[in-house]
mmCIF file of C-alpha atoms and ligand atoms in Angstrom:
data_model
loop_
_atom_site.group_PDB
_atom_site.id
_atom_site.type_symbol
_atom_site.label_atom_id
_atom_site.label_comp_id
_atom_site.label_asym_id
_atom_site.label_seq_id
_atom_site.Cartn_x
_atom_site.Cartn_y
_atom_site.Cartn_z
ATOM 1 C CA UNK A 75 -21.164 102.440 46.988
ATOM 2 C CA UNK A 76 -19.425 100.073 44.605
ATOM 3 C CA UNK A 77 -19.808 102.581 41.792
ATOM 4 C CA UNK A 78 -18.192 105.311 43.947
ATOM 5 C CA UNK A 79 -15.292 103.008 44.743
ATOM 6 C CA UNK A 80 -14.907 102.132 41.071
ATOM 7 C CA UNK A 81 -14.867 105.821 40.102
ATOM 8 C CA UNK A 82 -12.297 106.658 42.789
ATOM 9 C CA UNK A 83 -9.990 103.857 41.640
ATOM 10 C CA UNK A 84 -10.403 104.847 37.955
ATOM 11 C CA UNK A 85 -9.635 108.492 38.761
ATOM 12 C CA UNK A 86 -6.482 107.675 40.712
ATOM 13 C CA UNK A 87 -5.283 105.332 37.960
ATOM 14 C CA UNK A 88 -5.806 107.953 35.261
ATOM 15 C CA UNK A 89 -3.929 110.573 37.349
ATOM 16 C CA UNK A 90 -1.064 108.104 37.836
ATOM 17 C CA UNK A 91 -0.929 107.356 34.118
ATOM 18 C CA UNK A 92 -0.768 111.111 33.378
ATOM 19 C CA UNK A 93 2.303 111.429 35.578
ATOM 20 C CA UNK A 94 3.794 108.355 33.952
ATOM 21 C CA UNK A 95 3.156 109.920 30.532
ATOM 22 C CA UNK A 96 4.921 113.162 31.423
ATOM 23 C CA UNK A 97 7.920 111.178 32.717
ATOM 24 C CA UNK A 98 7.961 109.231 29.482
ATOM 25 C CA UNK A 99 8.486 112.384 27.428
ATOM 26 C CA UNK A 100 11.798 113.029 29.162
ATOM 27 C CA UNK A 101 14.907 111.374 27.768
ATOM 28 C CA UNK A 102 16.763 109.021 30.061
ATOM 29 C CA UNK A 103 20.067 110.286 31.473
ATOM 30 C CA UNK A 104 23.371 108.966 30.138
ATOM 31 C CA UNK A 105 24.998 108.621 33.574
ATOM 32 C CA UNK A 106 22.852 107.860 36.592
ATOM 33 C CA UNK A 107 23.614 110.395 39.397
ATOM 34 C CA UNK A 108 24.537 107.499 41.723
ATOM 35 C CA UNK A 109 27.307 106.478 39.300
ATOM 36 C CA UNK A 110 28.872 109.926 38.991
ATOM 37 C CA UNK A 111 32.152 110.728 40.726
ATOM 38 C CA UNK A 112 31.824 114.502 40.962
ATOM 39 C CA UNK A 113 34.389 117.143 41.760
ATOM 40 C CA UNK A 114 32.885 120.596 41.775
ATOM 41 C CA UNK A 115 35.363 123.298 40.861
ATOM 42 C CA UNK A 116 35.514 125.953 38.193
ATOM 43 C CA UNK A 117 39.002 126.956 37.168
ATOM 44 C CA UNK A 118 40.200 128.566 33.974
ATOM 45 C CA UNK A 119 42.640 125.674 33.567
ATOM 46 C CA UNK A 120 39.725 123.271 33.110
ATOM 47 C CA UNK A 121 38.104 125.604 30.645
ATOM 48 C CA UNK A 122 41.242 125.553 28.538
ATOM 49 C CA UNK A 123 41.364 121.782 28.615
ATOM 50 C CA UNK A 124 37.880 121.553 27.163
ATOM 51 C CA UNK A 125 38.442 124.184 24.504
ATOM 52 C CA UNK A 126 39.925 122.697 21.368
ATOM 53 C CA UNK A 127 42.655 125.357 21.160
ATOM 54 C CA UNK A 128 40.303 128.249 20.552
ATOM 55 C CA UNK A 129 43.211 130.708 20.512
ATOM 56 C CA UNK A 130 45.124 128.867 17.807
ATOM 57 C CA UNK A 131 42.739 129.411 14.939
ATOM 58 C CA UNK A 132 43.879 132.909 14.010
ATOM 59 C CA UNK A 133 47.535 131.997 14.461
ATOM 60 C CA UNK A 134 47.178 129.053 12.124
ATOM 61 C CA UNK A 135 45.364 131.026 9.478
ATOM 62 C CA UNK A 136 48.076 133.717 9.521
ATOM 63 C CA UNK A 137 50.973 131.338 9.027
ATOM 64 C CA UNK A 138 51.225 129.266 5.861
ATOM 65 C CA UNK A 139 50.730 125.733 7.159
ATOM 66 C CA UNK A 140 50.895 123.601 4.089
ATOM 67 C CA UNK A 141 50.543 120.428 6.113
ATOM 68 C CA UNK A 142 47.279 121.685 7.585
ATOM 69 C CA UNK A 143 45.991 122.651 4.153
ATOM 70 C CA UNK A 144 46.825 119.192 2.847
ATOM 71 C CA UNK A 145 45.440 117.696 6.022
ATOM 72 C CA UNK A 146 41.932 118.928 5.323
ATOM 73 C CA UNK A 147 41.014 116.954 2.205
ATOM 74 C CA UNK A 148 42.791 113.784 3.327
ATOM 75 C CA UNK A 149 41.119 113.814 6.728
ATOM 76 C CA UNK A 150 37.659 114.494 5.335
ATOM 77 C CA UNK A 151 38.168 111.902 2.641
ATOM 78 C CA UNK A 152 39.375 109.389 5.218
ATOM 79 C CA UNK A 153 36.365 109.965 7.472
ATOM 80 C CA UNK A 154 33.935 109.628 4.567
ATOM 81 C CA UNK A 155 35.413 106.223 3.697
ATOM 82 C CA UNK A 156 35.942 105.027 7.278
ATOM 83 C CA UNK A 157 33.980 105.181 10.552
ATOM 84 C CA UNK A 158 36.544 107.468 12.247
ATOM 85 C CA UNK B 1100 55.085 128.388 21.091
ATOM 86 C CA UNK B 1101 56.155 124.902 22.187
ATOM 87 C CA UNK B 1102 52.517 123.895 22.222
ATOM 88 C CA UNK B 1103 52.167 125.048 18.646
ATOM 89 C CA UNK B 1104 55.230 123.119 17.479
ATOM 90 C CA UNK B 1105 53.985 120.009 19.259
ATOM 91 C CA UNK B 1106 50.543 120.410 17.763
ATOM 92 C CA UNK B 1107 51.906 120.831 14.244
ATOM 93 C CA UNK B 1108 54.158 117.817 14.760
ATOM 94 C CA UNK B 1109 51.207 115.769 15.982
ATOM 95 C CA UNK B 1110 49.151 116.812 12.964
ATOM 96 C CA UNK B 1111 51.988 116.003 10.575
ATOM 97 C CA UNK B 1112 52.321 112.517 12.054
ATOM 98 C CA UNK B 1113 48.532 112.120 12.039
ATOM 99 C CA UNK B 1114 48.352 113.270 8.393
ATOM 100 C CA UNK B 1115 51.099 110.851 7.509
ATOM 101 C CA UNK B 1116 49.251 107.961 9.114
ATOM 102 C CA UNK B 1117 45.912 109.027 7.653
ATOM 103 C CA UNK B 1118 47.409 109.406 4.180
ATOM 104 C CA UNK B 1119 48.775 105.901 4.428
ATOM 105 C CA UNK B 1120 45.508 104.675 5.897
ATOM 106 C CA UNK B 1121 43.527 106.277 3.048
ATOM 107 C CA UNK B 1122 45.723 104.888 0.343
ATOM 108 C CA UNK B 1123 46.352 101.405 1.699
ATOM 109 C CA UNK B 1124 44.279 100.610 4.756
ATOM 110 C CA UNK B 1125 45.220 97.133 5.910
ATOM 111 C CA UNK B 1126 42.180 95.017 6.626
ATOM 112 C CA UNK B 1127 40.899 95.121 10.215
ATOM 113 C CA UNK B 1128 37.834 93.949 12.090
ATOM 114 C CA UNK B 1129 36.283 94.563 15.507
ATOM 115 C CA UNK B 1130 36.768 90.877 16.376
ATOM 116 C CA UNK B 1131 40.534 91.326 16.477
ATOM 117 C CA UNK B 1132 40.609 94.724 18.234
ATOM 118 C CA UNK B 1133 43.061 93.600 20.943
ATOM 119 C CA UNK B 1134 45.709 93.227 18.231
ATOM 120 C CA UNK B 1135 44.910 96.194 15.964
ATOM 121 C CA UNK B 1136 48.256 97.704 16.983
ATOM 122 C CA UNK B 1137 50.102 94.694 15.565
ATOM 123 C CA UNK B 1138 48.513 94.741 12.114
ATOM 124 C CA UNK B 1139 51.325 95.180 9.614
ATOM 125 C CA UNK B 1140 51.529 97.027 6.346
ATOM 126 C CA UNK B 1141 54.298 95.149 4.595
ATOM 127 C CA UNK B 1142 54.588 97.795 1.895
ATOM 128 C CA UNK B 1143 56.009 100.278 4.440
ATOM 129 C CA UNK B 1144 59.236 100.504 6.421
ATOM 130 C CA UNK B 1145 59.655 100.954 10.200
ATOM 131 C CA UNK B 1146 57.715 102.532 11.948
ATOM 132 C CA UNK B 1147 55.066 103.030 9.267
ATOM 133 C CA UNK B 1148 54.728 99.286 8.777
ATOM 134 C CA UNK B 1149 52.637 99.399 11.967
ATOM 135 C CA UNK B 1150 50.000 101.923 10.806
ATOM 136 C CA UNK B 1151 47.710 101.177 13.778
ATOM 137 C CA UNK B 1152 50.409 101.240 16.462
ATOM 138 C CA UNK B 1153 48.648 104.060 18.323
ATOM 139 C CA UNK B 1154 45.767 101.655 19.106
ATOM 140 C CA UNK B 1155 48.186 99.862 21.418
ATOM 141 C CA UNK B 1156 50.514 102.533 22.749
ATOM 142 C CA UNK B 1157 48.193 105.573 22.908
ATOM 143 C CA UNK B 1158 47.461 106.965 26.375
ATOM 144 C CA UNK B 1159 44.347 108.985 25.452
ATOM 145 C CA UNK B 1160 42.315 106.326 23.713
ATOM 146 C CA UNK B 1161 38.541 106.142 23.251
ATOM 147 C CA UNK B 1162 35.994 104.967 24.262
ATOM 148 C CA UNK B 1163 36.060 105.014 28.073
ATOM 149 C CA UNK B 1164 33.902 103.937 30.997
ATOM 150 C CA UNK B 1165 32.176 107.162 32.031
ATOM 151 C CA UNK B 1166 31.544 105.951 35.589
ATOM 152 C CA UNK B 1167 35.283 105.447 36.126
ATOM 153 C CA UNK B 1168 36.120 109.083 35.384
ATOM 154 C CA UNK B 1169 35.953 111.934 37.847
ATOM 155 C CA UNK B 1170 33.408 114.469 36.590
ATOM 156 C CA UNK B 1171 34.482 118.076 37.012
ATOM 157 C CA UNK B 1172 31.683 120.630 36.904
ATOM 158 C CA UNK B 1173 32.581 123.781 35.077
ATOM 159 C CA UNK B 1174 30.045 126.461 34.334
ATOM 160 C CA UNK B 1175 32.630 128.307 32.239
ATOM 161 C CA UNK B 1176 32.913 125.690 29.518
ATOM 162 C CA UNK B 1177 32.311 126.696 25.908
ATOM 163 C CA UNK B 1178 28.781 126.831 24.632
ATOM 164 C CA UNK B 1179 27.987 123.839 22.396
ATOM 165 C CA UNK B 1180 25.508 124.259 19.534
ATOM 166 C CA UNK B 1181 24.598 121.611 16.945
ATOM 167 C CA UNK B 1182 23.500 123.807 14.049
ATOM 168 C CA UNK B 1183 22.490 121.030 11.689
ATOM 169 C CA UNK B 1184 20.101 121.832 8.853
ATOM 170 C CA UNK B 1185 18.536 119.499 6.306
ATOM 171 C CA UNK B 1186 20.906 117.730 3.931
ATOM 172 C CA UNK B 1187 19.226 117.431 0.555
ATOM 173 C CA UNK B 1188 21.647 114.838 -0.809
ATOM 174 C CA UNK B 1189 23.036 112.614 1.968
ATOM 175 C CA UNK B 1190 25.004 109.510 1.001
ATOM 176 C CA UNK B 1191 23.964 106.321 2.795
ATOM 177 C CA UNK B 1192 27.155 104.297 3.180
ATOM 178 C CA UNK B 1193 27.975 100.793 4.347
ATOM 179 C CA UNK B 1194 31.578 101.337 5.505
ATOM 180 C CA UNK B 1195 32.341 97.657 5.971
ATOM 181 C CA UNK B 1196 32.455 98.362 9.720
ATOM 182 C CA UNK B 1197 29.078 99.994 10.325
ATOM 183 C CA UNK B 1198 26.226 102.022 8.896
ATOM 184 C CA UNK B 1199 27.077 105.607 8.095
ATOM 185 C CA UNK B 1200 25.540 108.695 6.513
ATOM 186 C CA UNK B 1201 27.982 111.026 4.742
ATOM 187 C CA UNK B 1202 26.807 114.600 4.372
ATOM 188 C CA UNK B 1203 26.853 116.081 0.873
ATOM 189 C CA UNK B 1204 29.805 118.224 -0.323
ATOM 190 C CA UNK B 1205 27.894 121.502 0.045
ATOM 191 C CA UNK B 1206 26.225 120.647 3.364
ATOM 192 C CA UNK B 1207 26.342 123.608 5.741
ATOM 193 C CA UNK B 1208 25.543 121.958 9.096
ATOM 194 C CA UNK B 1209 28.142 122.634 11.788
ATOM 195 C CA UNK B 1210 28.895 122.045 15.432
ATOM 196 C CA UNK B 1211 29.771 125.313 17.155
ATOM 197 C CA UNK B 1212 32.127 125.126 20.138
ATOM 198 C CA UNK B 1213 32.247 128.616 21.503
ATOM 199 C CA UNK B 1214 33.071 130.701 18.416
ATOM 200 C CA UNK B 1215 34.676 127.829 16.483
ATOM 201 C CA UNK B 1216 32.844 126.046 13.728
ATOM 202 C CA UNK B 1217 33.255 122.338 12.886
ATOM 203 C CA UNK B 1218 31.448 121.112 9.748
ATOM 204 C CA UNK B 1219 29.525 117.842 10.067
ATOM 205 C CA UNK B 1220 31.157 115.298 7.724
ATOM 206 C CA UNK B 1221 29.288 112.111 8.600
ATOM 207 C CA UNK B 1222 27.418 110.279 11.317
ATOM 208 C CA UNK B 1223 27.384 106.553 12.056
ATOM 209 C CA UNK B 1224 26.236 103.954 14.577
ATOM 210 C CA UNK B 1225 27.872 101.342 16.800
ATOM 211 C CA UNK B 1226 26.105 98.313 18.291
ATOM 212 C CA UNK B 1227 26.346 98.074 21.267
ATOM 213 C CA UNK B 1228 27.542 101.453 22.560
ATOM 214 C CA UNK B 1229 31.269 102.144 22.771
ATOM 215 C CA UNK B 1230 31.168 104.383 25.853
ATOM 216 C CA UNK B 1231 29.892 102.452 28.837
ATOM 217 C CA UNK B 1232 28.721 103.431 32.327
ATOM 218 C CA UNK B 1233 29.986 101.207 35.134
ATOM 219 C CA UNK B 1234 30.789 98.459 32.647
ATOM 220 C CA UNK B 1235 27.271 98.545 31.235
ATOM 221 C CA UNK B 1236 26.775 99.394 27.585
ATOM 222 C CA UNK B 1237 23.750 100.917 25.875
ATOM 223 C CA UNK B 1238 22.147 99.069 22.954
ATOM 224 C CA UNK B 1239 23.795 101.435 20.450
ATOM 225 C CA UNK B 1240 25.684 104.715 20.088
ATOM 226 C CA UNK B 1241 25.473 107.486 17.515
ATOM 227 C CA UNK B 1242 28.620 109.416 16.528
ATOM 228 C CA UNK B 1243 28.486 112.732 14.680
ATOM 229 C CA UNK B 1244 31.959 113.329 13.144
ATOM 230 C CA UNK B 1245 33.080 116.932 12.508
ATOM 231 C CA UNK B 1246 36.309 118.162 10.929
ATOM 232 C CA UNK B 1247 37.393 121.787 10.714
ATOM 233 C CA UNK B 1248 39.712 123.520 8.252
ATOM 234 C CA UNK B 1249 42.742 122.578 10.367
ATOM 235 C CA UNK B 1250 41.820 118.912 10.196
ATOM 236 C CA UNK B 1251 40.819 118.769 13.857
ATOM 237 C CA UNK B 1252 38.199 116.131 14.650
ATOM 238 C CA UNK B 1253 35.324 116.580 17.084
ATOM 239 C CA UNK B 1254 32.907 113.736 17.762
ATOM 240 C CA UNK B 1255 29.505 114.321 19.339
ATOM 241 C CA UNK B 1256 28.270 111.056 20.865
ATOM 242 C CA UNK B 1257 24.709 110.131 21.805
ATOM 243 C CA UNK B 1258 23.775 106.908 23.601
ATOM 244 C CA UNK B 1259 20.877 104.972 22.092
ATOM 245 C CA UNK B 1260 18.388 103.083 24.268
ATOM 246 C CA UNK B 1261 15.418 100.884 23.423
ATOM 247 C CA UNK B 1262 12.075 102.678 23.507
ATOM 248 C CA UNK B 1263 9.967 104.605 21.027
ATOM 249 C CA UNK B 1264 10.549 103.911 17.357
ATOM 250 C CA UNK B 1265 12.797 106.489 15.692
ATOM 251 C CA UNK B 1266 11.542 107.545 12.237
ATOM 252 C CA UNK B 1267 14.830 109.147 11.127
ATOM 253 C CA UNK B 1268 16.769 106.049 12.135
ATOM 254 C CA UNK B 1269 14.154 104.024 10.227
ATOM 255 C CA UNK B 1270 14.858 106.070 7.089
ATOM 256 C CA UNK B 1271 18.594 105.394 7.474
ATOM 257 C CA UNK B 1272 18.037 101.646 7.942
ATOM 258 C CA UNK B 1273 15.810 101.523 4.881
ATOM 259 C CA UNK B 1274 18.387 103.238 2.658
ATOM 260 C CA UNK B 1275 21.700 101.728 3.774
ATOM 261 C CA UNK B 1276 23.132 99.340 1.168
ATOM 262 C CA UNK B 1277 23.613 95.868 2.601
ATOM 263 C CA UNK B 1278 26.813 95.133 0.694
ATOM 264 C CA UNK B 1279 30.170 96.167 2.200
ATOM 265 C CA UNK B 1280 31.406 99.433 0.712
ATOM 266 C CA UNK B 1281 28.018 100.109 -0.882
ATOM 267 C CA UNK B 1282 26.918 103.739 -1.315
ATOM 268 C CA UNK B 1283 23.421 105.036 -1.912
ATOM 269 C CA UNK B 1284 23.930 108.589 -3.145
ATOM 270 C CA UNK B 1285 20.790 109.136 -5.150
ATOM 271 C CA UNK B 1286 17.989 108.144 -2.804
ATOM 272 C CA UNK B 1287 16.312 111.546 -3.200
ATOM 273 C CA UNK B 1288 15.794 111.461 0.557
ATOM 274 C CA UNK B 1289 16.487 114.475 2.728
ATOM 275 C CA UNK B 1290 17.854 114.056 6.246
ATOM 276 C CA UNK B 1291 18.130 116.545 9.056
ATOM 277 C CA UNK B 1292 20.760 115.121 11.441
ATOM 278 C CA UNK B 1293 19.373 117.360 14.210
ATOM 279 C CA UNK B 1294 16.251 115.202 14.280
ATOM 280 C CA UNK B 1295 18.332 112.405 15.809
ATOM 281 C CA UNK B 1296 19.279 114.529 18.831
ATOM 282 C CA UNK B 1297 17.399 114.042 22.136
ATOM 283 C CA UNK B 1298 14.094 115.879 21.769
ATOM 284 C CA UNK B 1299 14.249 117.543 25.180
ATOM 285 C CA UNK B 1300 17.632 119.209 24.603
ATOM 286 C CA UNK B 1301 18.105 122.605 22.972
ATOM 287 C CA UNK B 1302 20.430 121.991 19.972
ATOM 288 C CA UNK B 1303 21.578 125.612 20.157
ATOM 289 C CA UNK B 1304 22.755 125.246 23.749
ATOM 290 C CA UNK B 1305 23.583 121.648 24.593
ATOM 291 C CA UNK B 1306 24.721 120.431 27.978
ATOM 292 C CA UNK B 1307 27.562 117.941 27.655
ATOM 293 C CA UNK B 1308 30.417 115.938 29.095
ATOM 294 C CA UNK B 1309 33.731 116.320 27.297
ATOM 295 C CA UNK B 1310 36.920 114.258 27.329
ATOM 296 C CA UNK B 1311 40.079 114.099 25.219
ATOM 297 C CA UNK B 1312 40.341 110.893 23.228
ATOM 298 C CA UNK B 1313 40.933 109.204 19.915
ATOM 299 C CA UNK B 1314 39.280 107.630 16.923
ATOM 300 C CA UNK B 1315 37.713 104.375 18.155
ATOM 301 C CA UNK B 1316 38.674 102.573 14.959
ATOM 302 C CA UNK B 1317 42.128 102.130 13.358
ATOM 303 C CA UNK B 1318 44.380 104.098 13.183
ATOM 304 C CA UNK B 1319 43.012 105.151 16.660
ATOM 305 C CA UNK B 1320 44.575 108.605 16.187
ATOM 306 C CA UNK B 1321 44.522 110.827 19.272
ATOM 307 C CA UNK B 1322 43.751 114.555 19.378
ATOM 308 C CA UNK B 1323 40.022 113.899 19.001
ATOM 309 C CA UNK B 1324 37.838 115.859 21.435
ATOM 310 C CA UNK B 1325 34.706 113.986 22.486
ATOM 311 C CA UNK B 1326 31.427 115.632 23.480
ATOM 312 C CA UNK B 1327 28.897 113.282 25.067
ATOM 313 C CA UNK B 1328 25.268 114.303 25.480
ATOM 314 C CA UNK B 1329 23.827 113.708 28.969
ATOM 315 C CA UNK B 1330 20.534 112.397 27.521
ATOM 316 C CA UNK B 1331 19.867 109.330 25.400
ATOM 317 C CA UNK B 1332 17.737 108.827 22.294
ATOM 318 C CA UNK B 1333 15.609 105.788 21.531
ATOM 319 C CA UNK B 1334 15.035 103.314 18.743
ATOM 320 C CA UNK B 1335 12.528 100.466 18.895
ATOM 321 C CA UNK B 1336 13.470 96.861 19.668
ATOM 322 C CA UNK B 1337 12.558 95.974 16.080
ATOM 323 C CA UNK B 1338 14.888 98.697 14.771
ATOM 324 C CA UNK B 1339 17.728 97.324 16.925
ATOM 325 C CA UNK B 1340 17.146 93.896 15.383
ATOM 326 C CA UNK B 1341 17.282 95.512 11.930
ATOM 327 C CA UNK B 1342 20.559 97.279 12.846
ATOM 328 C CA UNK B 1343 22.068 94.034 14.145
ATOM 329 C CA UNK B 1344 21.100 92.313 10.923
ATOM 330 C CA UNK B 1345 23.489 94.674 9.125
ATOM 331 C CA UNK B 1346 26.225 95.150 11.779
ATOM 332 C CA UNK B 1347 26.588 93.756 15.273
ATOM 333 C CA UNK B 1348 29.397 93.960 17.837
ATOM 334 C CA UNK B 1349 31.086 96.834 16.026
ATOM 335 C CA UNK B 1350 32.108 98.582 19.243
ATOM 336 C CA UNK B 1351 35.591 99.054 20.644
ATOM 337 C CA UNK B 1352 36.059 98.020 24.290
ATOM 338 C CA UNK B 1353 36.565 100.791 26.910
ATOM 339 C CA UNK B 1354 40.151 102.019 27.161
ATOM 340 C CA UNK B 1355 42.230 103.058 30.143
ATOM 341 C CA UNK B 1356 41.518 106.644 31.258
ATOM 342 C CA UNK B 1357 45.158 107.239 32.263
ATOM 343 C CA UNK B 1358 44.181 110.115 34.533
ATOM 344 C CA UNK B 1359 41.716 111.831 32.231
ATOM 345 C CA UNK B 1360 38.660 113.531 33.754
ATOM 346 C CA UNK B 1361 35.282 114.306 32.286
ATOM 347 C CA UNK B 1362 34.399 117.986 32.203
ATOM 348 C CA UNK B 1363 30.709 118.734 32.526
ATOM 349 C CA UNK B 1364 28.474 121.742 31.980
ATOM 350 C CA UNK B 1365 25.950 120.391 34.463
HETATM 351 ZN ZN1 ZN C 1735 32.174 105.836 15.893
#
């Protein structure tokens, strides 16, 4: 009887540890759901806000923007020498 | 049209500040961050004698407290893909403010935002994290810095928690010079920055939060778009001790949101 009890306890512990293991493989979330202030909408205005001026790339490349050309090496150089 | 003029003006001012910052960066430290804005460059005239003024007067400053922001779900946000390959000649750099890995000149790894490509220039660590959640910081934070041909800066941020040892982070710790300004360019070590991303995320289609912000170090320039991964990575407690032995408390305090929201793909 004692052996049966021991086996039952061992089995349940090993099952529990399996579940714990599979949880452990998942990365922890950055923001806990209880700490999120959510507003669920989906407008094109928001999409634009998140896009870093996707439509401007072609415009910039067509017009000679010397400042932007000069900007590139200085910015990259700056961010290689500083944390940015 | 007005937007374009404003953007070009902003970039010109930014370039001006960065050029000055590159040539003659006044000394600054994280200990005195509340007065970064007041640091003077006596070699310049008004207003350029305050090269870090934006740290004090900027309205879209980083980092922020993520729990203070309203999160707006938007399924129509751009797809985010971290297409980082192995860098065969990374430069391990002690910036004087943190530990940093500069990618090599011919490195081809990029962050794709929709159809736009942003080359990875460097990645570095802060201890503790800069972005906080409800006032609580993580043990550390990883920043991937990308700059495109227009000079626009995108930072991909990943919170770092204590847990399993991180072999890639271990390689970085072992190769960072301990002297300020030191560079280790000939380690012969190859690094794939993608190996530092959370293992259970698909690098080719990352979920994210995004918010407009700034550099978190002087000159605190705005116009930086932040992408924050919703999952954390881990380093071991021993690795955190090793990191703190080199740099500790190199995080900027959370800044006022001033009405900014977080957009989320989730
Ligand atoms: Zn940073």
